[in-house]
Coordinates of C-alpha atoms in Angstrom, one line a residue:
M1 CA -57.4 16.0 -21.6
L2 CA -60.1 18.6 -20.8
V3 CA -60.3 16.9 -17.4
L4 CA -57.1 18.5 -16.3
Q5 CA -58.5 21.9 -17.0
R6 CA -61.6 21.0 -15.0
W7 CA -59.6 19.9 -12.0
S8 CA -57.4 23.0 -12.1
S9 CA -60.5 25.2 -11.8
A10 CA -61.8 23.3 -8.7
R11 CA -63.1 25.6 -6.0
G12 CA -63.2 25.0 -2.2
P13 CA -61.8 22.4 0.2
V14 CA -64.3 19.7 -0.9
A15 CA -63.2 19.7 -4.5
R16 CA -59.5 19.8 -3.6
G17 CA -60.1 17.0 -1.0
V18 CA -61.8 14.7 -3.5
Y19 CA -59.0 15.5 -6.0
C20 CA -56.4 14.3 -3.5
A21 CA -58.4 11.2 -2.6
L22 CA -58.6 10.2 -6.3
R23 CA -54.9 10.7 -6.8
A24 CA -54.2 8.7 -3.7
F25 CA -56.4 5.9 -5.1
E26 CA -54.5 6.0 -8.4
G27 CA -51.1 6.0 -6.6
G28 CA -49.8 9.2 -8.2
S29 CA -49.5 12.9 -7.6
G30 CA -50.1 14.4 -11.0
P31 CA -53.3 15.1 -12.9
P32 CA -56.1 12.5 -12.5
N33 CA -56.3 9.7 -15.0
P34 CA -59.4 10.1 -17.2
R35 CA -60.5 6.6 -16.3
V36 CA -61.6 7.8 -12.9
I37 CA -64.5 9.9 -14.2
L38 CA -66.2 7.4 -16.5
D39 CA -69.9 7.6 -16.3
G40 CA -71.2 4.5 -14.6
N41 CA -68.0 4.0 -12.6
P42 CA -69.0 3.0 -9.0
W43 CA -66.9 5.8 -7.5
T44 CA -67.5 8.6 -10.1
P45 CA -67.1 11.9 -8.2
A46 CA -69.7 13.8 -10.3
G47 CA -72.4 13.5 -7.6
A48 CA -70.0 14.2 -4.8
L49 CA -68.9 17.5 -6.4
S50 CA -72.4 18.7 -7.5
S51 CA -72.3 21.5 -4.9
T52 CA -69.0 22.9 -6.2
G53 CA -70.4 23.7 -9.6
I54 CA -67.8 21.6 -11.4
S55 CA -69.0 19.8 -14.5
F56 CA -67.4 16.7 -16.1
P57 CA -67.4 15.9 -19.8
R58 CA -69.0 12.6 -20.7
L59 CA -66.3 10.2 -21.9
S60 CA -66.9 6.9 -23.6
R61 CA -65.2 3.8 -22.5
S62 CA -63.6 3.3 -25.9
F63 CA -62.1 6.8 -25.6
A64 CA -60.7 6.0 -22.2
A65 CA -59.3 2.7 -23.4
A66 CA -57.0 4.6 -25.8
G67 CA -55.3 6.3 -22.8
T68 CA -52.6 4.9 -20.6
Q69 CA -54.6 1.7 -20.1
G70 CA -53.7 0.4 -23.5
V71 CA -55.5 -1.7 -26.1
P72 CA -54.3 -5.3 -26.8
Y73 CA -52.9 -5.9 -30.2
D74 CA -55.4 -8.7 -30.9
Q75 CA -58.2 -6.1 -30.8
L76 CA -56.7 -3.7 -33.3
A77 CA -56.6 -3.7 -37.1
V78 CA -54.0 -1.8 -39.1
G79 CA -54.7 -0.2 -42.4
V80 CA -52.1 0.8 -45.1
P81 CA -53.7 2.9 -47.9
K82 CA -52.0 3.6 -51.2
E83 CA -50.3 7.0 -51.3
S84 CA -52.4 9.4 -53.4
F85 CA -49.9 12.3 -53.7
E86 CA -49.0 12.8 -57.4
G87 CA -45.8 11.0 -58.3
E88 CA -45.5 9.3 -54.9
R89 CA -44.2 5.8 -55.3
R90 CA -43.4 4.8 -51.7
V91 CA -45.6 2.7 -49.4
A92 CA -45.7 3.1 -45.7
L93 CA -45.4 -0.6 -44.9
T94 CA -43.5 -3.3 -46.7
P95 CA -44.2 -7.1 -46.6
A96 CA -41.5 -7.4 -43.9
G97 CA -43.2 -4.7 -41.8
V98 CA -46.5 -6.6 -42.2
A99 CA -44.9 -9.8 -41.0
A100 CA -43.5 -7.9 -37.9
L101 CA -46.9 -6.6 -37.0
K102 CA -48.6 -9.9 -37.4
K103 CA -45.9 -11.6 -35.4
A104 CA -46.5 -9.1 -32.6
G105 CA -50.2 -10.2 -32.5
F106 CA -52.2 -7.5 -34.4
K107 CA -55.6 -8.8 -35.3
E108 CA -55.4 -7.7 -39.0
V109 CA -53.1 -5.8 -41.3
L110 CA -55.1 -4.6 -44.4
V111 CA -53.1 -3.2 -47.3
E112 CA -54.8 -1.4 -50.2
S113 CA -54.5 -3.4 -53.4
G114 CA -51.6 -2.0 -55.5
A115 CA -50.2 0.1 -52.7
G116 CA -46.7 -1.3 -53.0
A117 CA -46.6 -1.9 -56.8
A118 CA -44.6 1.3 -57.6
A119 CA -42.0 0.2 -54.9
N120 CA -41.8 -3.3 -56.4
F121 CA -43.9 -5.0 -53.7
S122 CA -46.7 -7.0 -55.2
D123 CA -50.1 -7.9 -53.6
A124 CA -48.9 -11.5 -53.5
D125 CA -45.9 -10.5 -51.4
Y126 CA -48.2 -8.8 -48.9
E127 CA -50.5 -11.8 -48.8
A128 CA -47.6 -14.1 -48.2
A129 CA -46.6 -12.0 -45.2
G130 CA -50.1 -12.3 -43.7
A131 CA -51.8 -9.1 -45.0
V132 CA -55.3 -8.8 -46.3
M133 CA -55.8 -6.8 -49.4
G134 CA -58.7 -4.3 -49.7
S135 CA -59.9 -1.0 -51.1
T136 CA -59.0 2.6 -50.2
G137 CA -62.0 2.8 -47.8
D138 CA -61.1 -0.5 -46.2
A139 CA -57.6 0.7 -45.4
F140 CA -58.7 4.1 -44.0
G141 CA -61.4 2.5 -42.0
R142 CA -59.1 0.5 -39.7
D143 CA -58.3 1.3 -36.1
I144 CA -54.7 2.4 -36.9
V145 CA -53.8 3.9 -40.2
L146 CA -50.2 4.1 -41.4
K147 CA -49.2 6.5 -44.2
I148 CA -46.2 8.4 -45.5
R149 CA -47.7 11.7 -46.8
P150 CA -50.3 13.6 -44.7
P151 CA -53.8 12.5 -45.6
H152 CA -55.7 14.7 -48.1
E153 CA -58.0 16.9 -46.1
A154 CA -61.0 16.7 -48.5
S155 CA -60.8 13.2 -49.9
E156 CA -59.0 11.0 -47.3
V157 CA -59.8 12.5 -43.8
P158 CA -63.5 11.8 -44.2
L159 CA -62.7 8.1 -44.7
L160 CA -61.1 7.8 -41.3
Q161 CA -63.4 6.3 -38.6
Q162 CA -64.2 8.3 -35.5
G163 CA -61.5 8.0 -32.9
A164 CA -59.0 6.3 -35.3
R165 CA -55.2 6.5 -34.8
L166 CA -53.1 7.9 -37.6
I167 CA -49.3 7.7 -37.8
S168 CA -47.6 9.5 -40.7
F169 CA -45.8 12.7 -41.7
L170 CA -48.1 15.6 -40.7
H171 CA -46.0 18.8 -40.5
P172 CA -48.6 20.4 -38.1
A173 CA -47.0 23.8 -38.3
Q174 CA -47.7 24.0 -42.0
N175 CA -51.0 22.0 -42.0
K176 CA -53.2 23.7 -39.4
G177 CA -56.3 23.1 -41.6
L178 CA -55.6 19.4 -41.7
V179 CA -55.0 19.2 -38.0
D180 CA -58.4 20.9 -37.4
A181 CA -60.1 18.4 -39.8
L182 CA -58.6 15.4 -37.9
A183 CA -59.6 16.9 -34.6
Q184 CA -63.2 17.0 -35.7
K185 CA -63.0 13.2 -36.3
R186 CA -61.5 12.8 -32.8
V187 CA -58.4 11.2 -34.4
S188 CA -55.3 10.5 -32.3
A189 CA -52.6 11.6 -34.7
L190 CA -48.8 11.0 -34.3
A191 CA -46.4 12.8 -36.6
M192 CA -43.3 10.9 -37.7
D193 CA -41.7 14.3 -38.4
C194 CA -42.1 15.4 -34.8
I195 CA -40.4 12.5 -33.1
P196 CA -37.6 14.0 -31.0
R197 CA -34.3 13.4 -32.7
T198 CA -32.2 14.0 -29.6
I199 CA -33.5 10.8 -27.8
S200 CA -31.1 7.9 -28.4
R201 CA -33.8 5.2 -28.5
A202 CA -35.9 7.3 -30.9
Q203 CA -33.2 7.3 -33.6
T204 CA -34.5 4.0 -34.8
F205 CA -37.9 5.7 -35.4
D206 CA -36.3 8.8 -37.1
A207 CA -38.0 8.7 -40.5
L208 CA -36.8 12.2 -41.3
S209 CA -33.2 11.1 -41.1
S210 CA -33.9 8.0 -43.2
M211 CA -35.5 10.0 -46.0
A212 CA -32.9 12.8 -45.8
N213 CA -30.2 10.2 -46.2
I214 CA -31.8 9.0 -49.4
A215 CA -32.5 12.6 -50.6
G216 CA -28.8 13.5 -50.2
Y217 CA -27.7 10.5 -52.2
R218 CA -30.3 11.0 -54.9
A219 CA -29.5 14.7 -55.1
V220 CA -25.9 13.9 -56.2
I221 CA -27.2 11.3 -58.7
E222 CA -29.6 13.9 -60.2
A223 CA -26.8 16.5 -60.4
A224 CA -24.5 14.0 -62.2
N225 CA -27.3 13.2 -64.6
H226 CA -27.6 16.8 -65.6
F227 CA -23.9 17.7 -65.4
G228 CA -22.0 17.5 -68.6
R229 CA -18.7 16.2 -67.3
F230 CA -17.1 13.6 -65.1
F231 CA -17.2 14.1 -61.3
T232 CA -13.7 12.6 -60.9
G233 CA -10.6 14.1 -62.5
Q234 CA -8.7 12.1 -65.1
I235 CA -5.5 12.3 -67.1
T236 CA -5.9 10.6 -70.5
A237 CA -4.1 10.5 -73.8
A238 CA -6.7 13.0 -75.1
G239 CA -6.0 15.4 -72.3
R240 CA -6.5 16.3 -68.6
V241 CA -10.0 16.3 -67.2
P242 CA -10.4 18.4 -64.0
P243 CA -12.6 17.1 -61.2
A244 CA -16.0 18.7 -60.6
K245 CA -16.2 21.1 -57.7
M246 CA -19.3 20.9 -55.5
L247 CA -20.6 23.2 -52.7
V248 CA -22.9 21.6 -50.1
I249 CA -24.8 24.1 -48.0
G250 CA -26.1 22.4 -44.8
G251 CA -24.3 19.6 -43.0
G252 CA -27.2 17.7 -41.7
V253 CA -28.1 14.1 -42.6
A254 CA -28.9 15.0 -46.2
G255 CA -25.8 17.2 -46.6
L256 CA -23.5 14.5 -45.1
S257 CA -25.0 11.9 -47.4
A258 CA -24.5 14.1 -50.4
I259 CA -20.9 14.8 -49.3
G260 CA -20.1 11.1 -49.0
T261 CA -21.7 10.2 -52.3
A262 CA -19.9 13.1 -54.2
K263 CA -16.5 12.2 -52.7
N264 CA -16.9 8.6 -53.7
M265 CA -17.6 9.7 -57.2
G266 CA -14.4 11.8 -57.2
A267 CA -15.6 15.3 -56.8
V268 CA -13.9 18.1 -54.8
V269 CA -16.5 19.0 -52.1
R270 CA -16.8 22.1 -50.0
V271 CA -19.2 22.4 -47.1
F272 CA -20.8 25.3 -45.2
D273 CA -22.9 25.1 -42.1
T274 CA -23.6 27.4 -39.3
R275 CA -22.9 24.7 -36.7
A276 CA -19.3 24.3 -35.8
A277 CA -19.9 20.6 -34.9
V278 CA -20.4 19.8 -38.6
A279 CA -16.8 20.8 -39.4
E280 CA -15.3 17.6 -37.9
Q281 CA -17.9 15.4 -39.6
A282 CA -17.4 17.1 -43.0
K283 CA -13.6 16.8 -42.8
S284 CA -13.9 13.1 -41.8
L285 CA -15.6 12.5 -45.2
G286 CA -12.8 14.3 -47.0
A287 CA -14.6 17.6 -47.6
E288 CA -13.3 21.2 -47.1
F289 CA -15.3 23.1 -44.4
L290 CA -15.8 26.8 -45.2
T291 CA -16.2 29.5 -42.6
V292 CA -16.9 33.2 -42.3
N293 CA -15.0 35.8 -40.2
I294 CA -17.9 36.2 -37.7
E295 CA -18.0 33.8 -34.8
E296 CA -21.6 32.9 -34.0
S297 CA -23.0 29.5 -32.9
G298 CA -25.7 28.1 -35.1
E299 CA -26.7 25.3 -32.8
G300 CA -30.5 25.2 -32.4
G301 CA -32.9 22.9 -30.5
G302 CA -33.6 19.4 -31.4
G303 CA -30.5 19.0 -33.6
Y304 CA -31.5 21.7 -36.0
A305 CA -29.7 24.9 -36.9
K306 CA -31.1 28.2 -35.7
E307 CA -31.7 31.5 -37.5
M308 CA -28.5 33.6 -37.6
S309 CA -27.9 37.3 -37.1
K310 CA -28.1 39.9 -39.9
E311 CA -24.3 40.3 -39.8
F312 CA -23.7 36.6 -40.1
I313 CA -26.1 36.3 -43.0
E314 CA -24.4 39.1 -44.9
A315 CA -21.0 37.4 -44.4
E316 CA -22.3 34.0 -45.6
M317 CA -24.0 35.6 -48.6
K318 CA -20.6 37.1 -49.6
L319 CA -19.0 33.7 -49.2
F320 CA -21.7 32.1 -51.4
A321 CA -21.3 34.7 -54.1
E322 CA -17.6 34.0 -54.2
Q323 CA -18.0 30.2 -54.3
A324 CA -20.7 30.3 -57.0
K325 CA -18.2 31.7 -59.5
D326 CA -15.8 28.8 -58.8
V327 CA -17.9 25.6 -58.2
D328 CA -19.8 23.5 -60.8
I329 CA -22.6 22.2 -58.6
I330 CA -24.4 23.6 -55.6
I331 CA -26.6 21.4 -53.3
T332 CA -28.6 23.2 -50.6
T333 CA -30.3 21.5 -47.7
A334 CA -31.0 24.3 -45.2
L335 CA -34.4 24.1 -43.4
I336 CA -35.8 25.8 -40.3
P337 CA -38.6 23.8 -38.6
G338 CA -42.0 25.3 -39.0
K339 CA -40.8 28.1 -41.3
R340 CA -40.2 28.8 -45.0
A341 CA -36.7 27.7 -46.1
P342 CA -34.2 30.6 -46.1
V343 CA -33.1 31.8 -49.6
L344 CA -29.3 31.4 -49.6
I345 CA -28.5 31.5 -53.4
K346 CA -29.8 34.6 -55.1
N347 CA -30.5 35.1 -58.8
H348 CA -27.2 37.0 -59.3
M349 CA -25.2 34.2 -57.8
V350 CA -26.8 31.7 -60.2
E351 CA -26.1 34.0 -63.1
S352 CA -22.4 34.1 -62.1
M353 CA -22.1 30.3 -62.3
K354 CA -20.3 28.7 -65.2
P355 CA -22.5 27.5 -68.1
G356 CA -23.4 23.9 -67.6
S357 CA -23.4 24.2 -63.8
V358 CA -26.2 22.6 -61.7
T359 CA -28.1 23.5 -58.6
V360 CA -30.1 20.9 -56.6
D361 CA -32.5 22.4 -54.0
L362 CA -33.4 19.9 -51.3
A363 CA -35.6 22.5 -49.6
A364 CA -37.8 23.1 -52.7
E365 CA -40.9 21.7 -51.0
Q366 CA -40.6 24.4 -48.3
G367 CA -40.0 27.3 -50.8
G368 CA -36.4 26.6 -51.7
N369 CA -32.9 27.8 -50.8
V370 CA -32.2 28.8 -54.4
E371 CA -34.1 31.8 -55.7
T372 CA -34.4 30.3 -59.2
T373 CA -35.9 27.0 -57.9
V374 CA -39.3 26.0 -59.2
P375 CA -40.7 23.3 -56.9
G376 CA -41.1 19.9 -58.6
K377 CA -39.5 21.0 -61.8
V378 CA -36.1 21.3 -63.6
V379 CA -35.6 24.7 -65.2
Q380 CA -32.8 26.5 -67.0
A381 CA -31.5 29.9 -65.7
G382 CA -28.9 31.5 -67.8
G383 CA -27.2 28.2 -68.8
V384 CA -27.5 26.8 -65.3
T385 CA -29.7 23.7 -64.6
C386 CA -31.8 24.3 -61.5
I387 CA -33.3 21.1 -60.0
G388 CA -36.3 21.5 -57.7
Y389 CA -37.6 18.0 -57.3
T390 CA -39.7 17.5 -54.2
D391 CA -39.8 13.7 -54.4
L392 CA -36.2 12.7 -54.2
P393 CA -36.8 9.8 -51.7
S394 CA -39.6 8.6 -53.9
R395 CA -37.2 8.3 -56.8
L396 CA -35.7 5.4 -54.9
P397 CA -39.0 3.8 -53.9
T398 CA -37.9 0.4 -52.8
Q399 CA -35.1 1.6 -50.6
S400 CA -37.1 4.5 -49.1
S401 CA -40.2 2.3 -48.5
T402 CA -38.0 -0.3 -46.7
L403 CA -36.4 2.3 -44.4
F404 CA -39.7 4.1 -43.6
S405 CA -41.4 0.8 -42.9
N406 CA -38.7 -0.1 -40.4
N407 CA -39.1 3.3 -38.8
I408 CA -42.9 3.3 -38.5
S409 CA -43.3 -0.4 -37.5
K410 CA -40.7 -0.1 -34.8
F411 CA -42.3 3.1 -33.5
L412 CA -45.8 1.4 -33.5
L413 CA -44.5 -1.6 -31.7
S414 CA -42.7 0.5 -29.0
M415 CA -45.9 2.4 -28.1
G416 CA -46.9 0.6 -24.9
P417 CA -44.2 -2.1 -24.4
F418 CA -41.6 0.6 -23.6
T419 CA -43.7 1.9 -20.7
G420 CA -44.7 -1.6 -19.4
H421 CA -47.8 -2.2 -21.5
K422 CA -46.6 -5.4 -23.1
G423 CA -48.6 -6.5 -26.2
Q424 CA -50.7 -3.4 -26.1
F425 CA -51.0 -0.2 -28.1
C426 CA -50.8 2.7 -25.7
I427 CA -50.4 6.5 -26.1
D428 CA -48.5 7.0 -22.9
H429 CA -47.2 10.5 -22.1
A430 CA -44.4 9.0 -20.1
D431 CA -42.8 7.8 -23.3
E432 CA -40.8 10.9 -24.5
A433 CA -40.8 9.6 -28.1
V434 CA -44.5 9.2 -28.2
R435 CA -45.2 12.5 -26.4
G436 CA -43.0 14.4 -28.8
A437 CA -44.8 12.9 -31.9
L438 CA -48.3 13.3 -30.4
V439 CA -50.2 16.0 -32.3
L440 CA -53.8 15.1 -31.5
E441 CA -55.2 12.8 -28.7
A442 CA -58.8 11.8 -29.3
G443 CA -59.2 15.2 -31.1
E444 CA -57.5 17.3 -28.4
L445 CA -54.5 19.2 -29.5
R446 CA -51.3 18.0 -27.8
W447 CA -48.7 19.8 -30.1
P448 CA -46.2 21.2 -29.5
A449 CA -44.9 18.8 -26.8
P450 CA -43.4 20.3 -23.7
P451 CA -39.6 20.5 -23.6
V452 CA -37.9 17.4 -22.4
A453 CA -36.6 17.8 -18.9
P454 CA -32.9 17.1 -18.4
R455 CA -32.3 13.6 -17.0
A456 CA -30.9 13.3 -13.5
G457 CA -28.1 11.1 -14.9
A458 CA -27.1 13.8 -17.2
A459 CA -27.1 16.4 -14.4
G460 CA -25.0 14.0 -12.3
A461 CA -22.6 13.5 -15.1
G462 CA -22.2 17.2 -15.6
A463 CA -21.5 17.7 -11.9
A464 CA -19.0 14.8 -11.9
A465 CA -17.2 16.4 -15.0
A466 CA -17.1 19.8 -13.1
E467 CA -15.6 18.1 -10.1
K468 CA -13.0 16.3 -12.2
A469 CA -12.1 19.6 -14.0
A470 CA -11.7 21.3 -10.6
A471 CA -9.5 18.5 -9.3
E472 CA -7.3 18.6 -12.4
K473 CA -6.9 22.3 -12.0
A474 CA -5.9 22.0 -8.4
A475 CA -3.4 19.2 -9.2
A476 CA -1.9 21.4 -12.0
E477 CA -1.5 24.3 -9.6
Q478 CA 0.2 22.1 -7.0
A479 CA 2.5 20.6 -9.6
A480 CA 3.6 24.1 -10.7
S481 CA 4.8 25.1 -7.2
P482 CA 8.6 25.4 -6.6
E483 CA 8.7 22.6 -4.1
A484 CA 6.9 20.2 -6.5
V485 CA 9.3 21.2 -9.3
R486 CA 12.3 20.5 -7.1
T487 CA 11.0 17.1 -6.0
A488 CA 10.2 16.1 -9.6
T489 CA 13.7 17.1 -10.7
L490 CA 15.4 15.1 -8.0
R491 CA 13.4 12.0 -8.8
S492 CA 14.2 12.3 -12.5
A493 CA 18.0 12.8 -11.7
A494 CA 17.9 9.8 -9.4
G495 CA 16.2 7.6 -11.9
A496 CA 18.7 8.6 -14.6
A497 CA 21.7 7.8 -12.3
V498 CA 20.3 4.4 -11.4
G499 CA 19.7 3.6 -15.1
L500 CA 23.2 4.6 -16.1
G501 CA 24.7 2.6 -13.2
A502 CA 22.8 -0.4 -14.4
V503 CA 24.2 0.0 -17.9
V504 CA 27.7 0.3 -16.6
G505 CA 27.3 -2.7 -14.3
L506 CA 25.9 -4.7 -17.2
G507 CA 28.9 -3.9 -19.3
A508 CA 31.3 -4.9 -16.5
L509 CA 29.6 -8.2 -15.8
S510 CA 28.8 -9.2 -19.4
P511 CA 30.3 -12.4 -20.6
S512 CA 30.8 -11.0 -24.2
P513 CA 30.2 -7.8 -26.2
A514 CA 27.6 -9.6 -28.3
F515 CA 25.6 -10.4 -25.2
S516 CA 25.7 -6.8 -24.0
S517 CA 24.6 -5.6 -27.4
M518 CA 21.6 -7.9 -27.8
L519 CA 20.5 -7.4 -24.2
T520 CA 20.6 -3.6 -24.6
K521 CA 18.6 -3.8 -27.8
F522 CA 16.1 -6.1 -26.1
G523 CA 15.6 -3.7 -23.2
L524 CA 15.1 -0.7 -25.5
A525 CA 12.7 -2.7 -27.7
S526 CA 10.7 -3.7 -24.5
V527 CA 10.4 0.0 -23.5
C528 CA 9.2 1.0 -26.9
G529 CA 6.7 -1.8 -27.1
Y530 CA 5.4 -1.1 -23.6
Q531 CA 4.9 2.6 -24.4
T532 CA 3.2 1.7 -27.7
V533 CA 0.6 -0.5 -26.1
W534 CA 0.2 1.7 -23.0
G535 CA -0.6 4.7 -25.2
V536 CA -3.6 3.0 -26.9
T537 CA -7.0 3.3 -25.4
P538 CA -8.1 -0.1 -24.0
A539 CA -11.3 0.0 -25.9
L540 CA -9.3 0.0 -29.1
H541 CA -7.2 -3.1 -28.3
S542 CA -7.8 -5.6 -31.0
P543 CA -6.9 -9.2 -31.9
L544 CA -4.2 -7.7 -34.2
M545 CA -2.5 -6.2 -31.2
S546 CA -2.6 -9.5 -29.5
V547 CA -1.0 -11.2 -32.4
T548 CA 1.7 -8.5 -32.5
N549 CA 2.5 -9.1 -28.9
A550 CA 2.8 -12.8 -29.5
I551 CA 5.2 -12.3 -32.3
S552 CA 7.2 -9.9 -30.1
G553 CA 7.4 -12.6 -27.4
L554 CA 8.7 -15.2 -29.9
T555 CA 11.3 -12.6 -31.0
A556 CA 12.4 -12.0 -27.4
V557 CA 12.7 -15.8 -26.7
G558 CA 14.8 -16.2 -29.9
G559 CA 17.1 -13.3 -28.8
M560 CA 17.6 -15.0 -25.5
A561 CA 18.5 -18.3 -27.1
V562 CA 21.0 -16.6 -29.4
A563 CA 22.5 -14.8 -26.5
T564 CA 23.4 -18.2 -24.9
G565 CA 25.3 -19.3 -27.9
G566 CA 23.1 -22.3 -28.7
L567 CA 20.1 -24.3 -27.9
V568 CA 21.5 -25.7 -24.6
P569 CA 21.1 -23.2 -21.8
A570 CA 24.4 -21.8 -20.7
G571 CA 23.2 -19.2 -18.2
A572 CA 20.3 -17.5 -16.5
A573 CA 19.1 -15.9 -19.8
G574 CA 19.2 -19.2 -21.6
G575 CA 17.3 -21.0 -18.9
L576 CA 14.6 -18.4 -18.8
A577 CA 14.2 -18.7 -22.6

């Protein structure tokens, strides 16, 4: 808030003293809560600080109520307008999402008539879930507005009420004009695309991953639709059909989804990513991970890849040029947050591809990774089909609407209860997921969010790991000393001597050769079984292992019974059985 700036400019001991008094009243040590400076409050400090030259902005009570105090659900109405972007078929909230908000206690959920029709959700479905149907203006005029695409600056932003709350994709780095327009309406805007992806609890709100998963799947379907052959290889009476070869550039959520889909369809898949961690994930899906000769980490912040050095880019361009001549399909997914998508497949690479090949550019909306891509269209470039659709998730409208509705409804219902404001909507900066997504707060810019401080638990875990590594190193050094080697050798020799002596004694005291043979086999089987179970992590023990142990026990008892020569016990072994 502007209040924080006012406080930081306080001059003199009087101002600083009142500041400390107010913070003591609130029970905190950080910046003062905006509630303490409301006009008309019995202890407003405006008069007390008149001699210091500090001025306070006039804040309305409704504005303060949107802060950490929270607003009860039963005082808030939610609006869900129909998406106006051309070709958009998704809807921000499904009937199941409406039912969840109504169950939580929201006063009203108003859905624009026909908003879900393209996603196969009728108005009757919404009304059955408890929604009220209305017009575009009605939906935008509610306290909280839920959307998928950013609102149109000229036609939709003016419909928002002053001080409304908006939750949708916003892409603030690319839409500064839209952010300014929302600020003039004093809107509190939260961007679903800015929710931190590295926070465990925020993964259930991660709409970017949900949509990327669908986009990767649909990209393979679109490629198969335009590709003139099978994906899987076949040997038929008419001849052999080779499998399609696919190159996926980028091993994020969309890339991994494309890999899994293509492998299930029988294609040979190769993957390239600048992040080494992707290699294991790609291989687990059955894909071949490609590398270059330059070692450079591509790990960036927030789970994204970073921009690479000039030398690395030249090496990967050489790799792509070689692969383009061999593969049939190229799917690209490379994006850099807040910047234009990097061009990875040049014109000459497309020209070198075999006739009938296909490229699918999942970064088309941000400029494209393929130089021949035309956003929103399918074009031919020298016999190669170049797909540049920007609405791949929208081409599966029912599924994508369902997942997005789950993301946004759970995010909305977590704002407040997670920080102790049960049954209330609250933009609380203590909630890392909310703070990361917060772009505007009552018209004030809050984006980008400050970096998340490392947790004490994580620091403690790191220190514990370092101590464990040091202890292991010291133990290894001690074990390598001559005295330790001598002691270990003596113990091993003694154990072997005792074991051999036991075997010799067993042979001398055995009543028959058959008994000795079976007892020896039983002992060896016990050792093998023990080592097998002991070598498995306890977390992986399963009922199957329990059944296996039970069968082994029955086998052991049967062996003991046979060793006695009948069902009547004739010795210690028979009695034990």
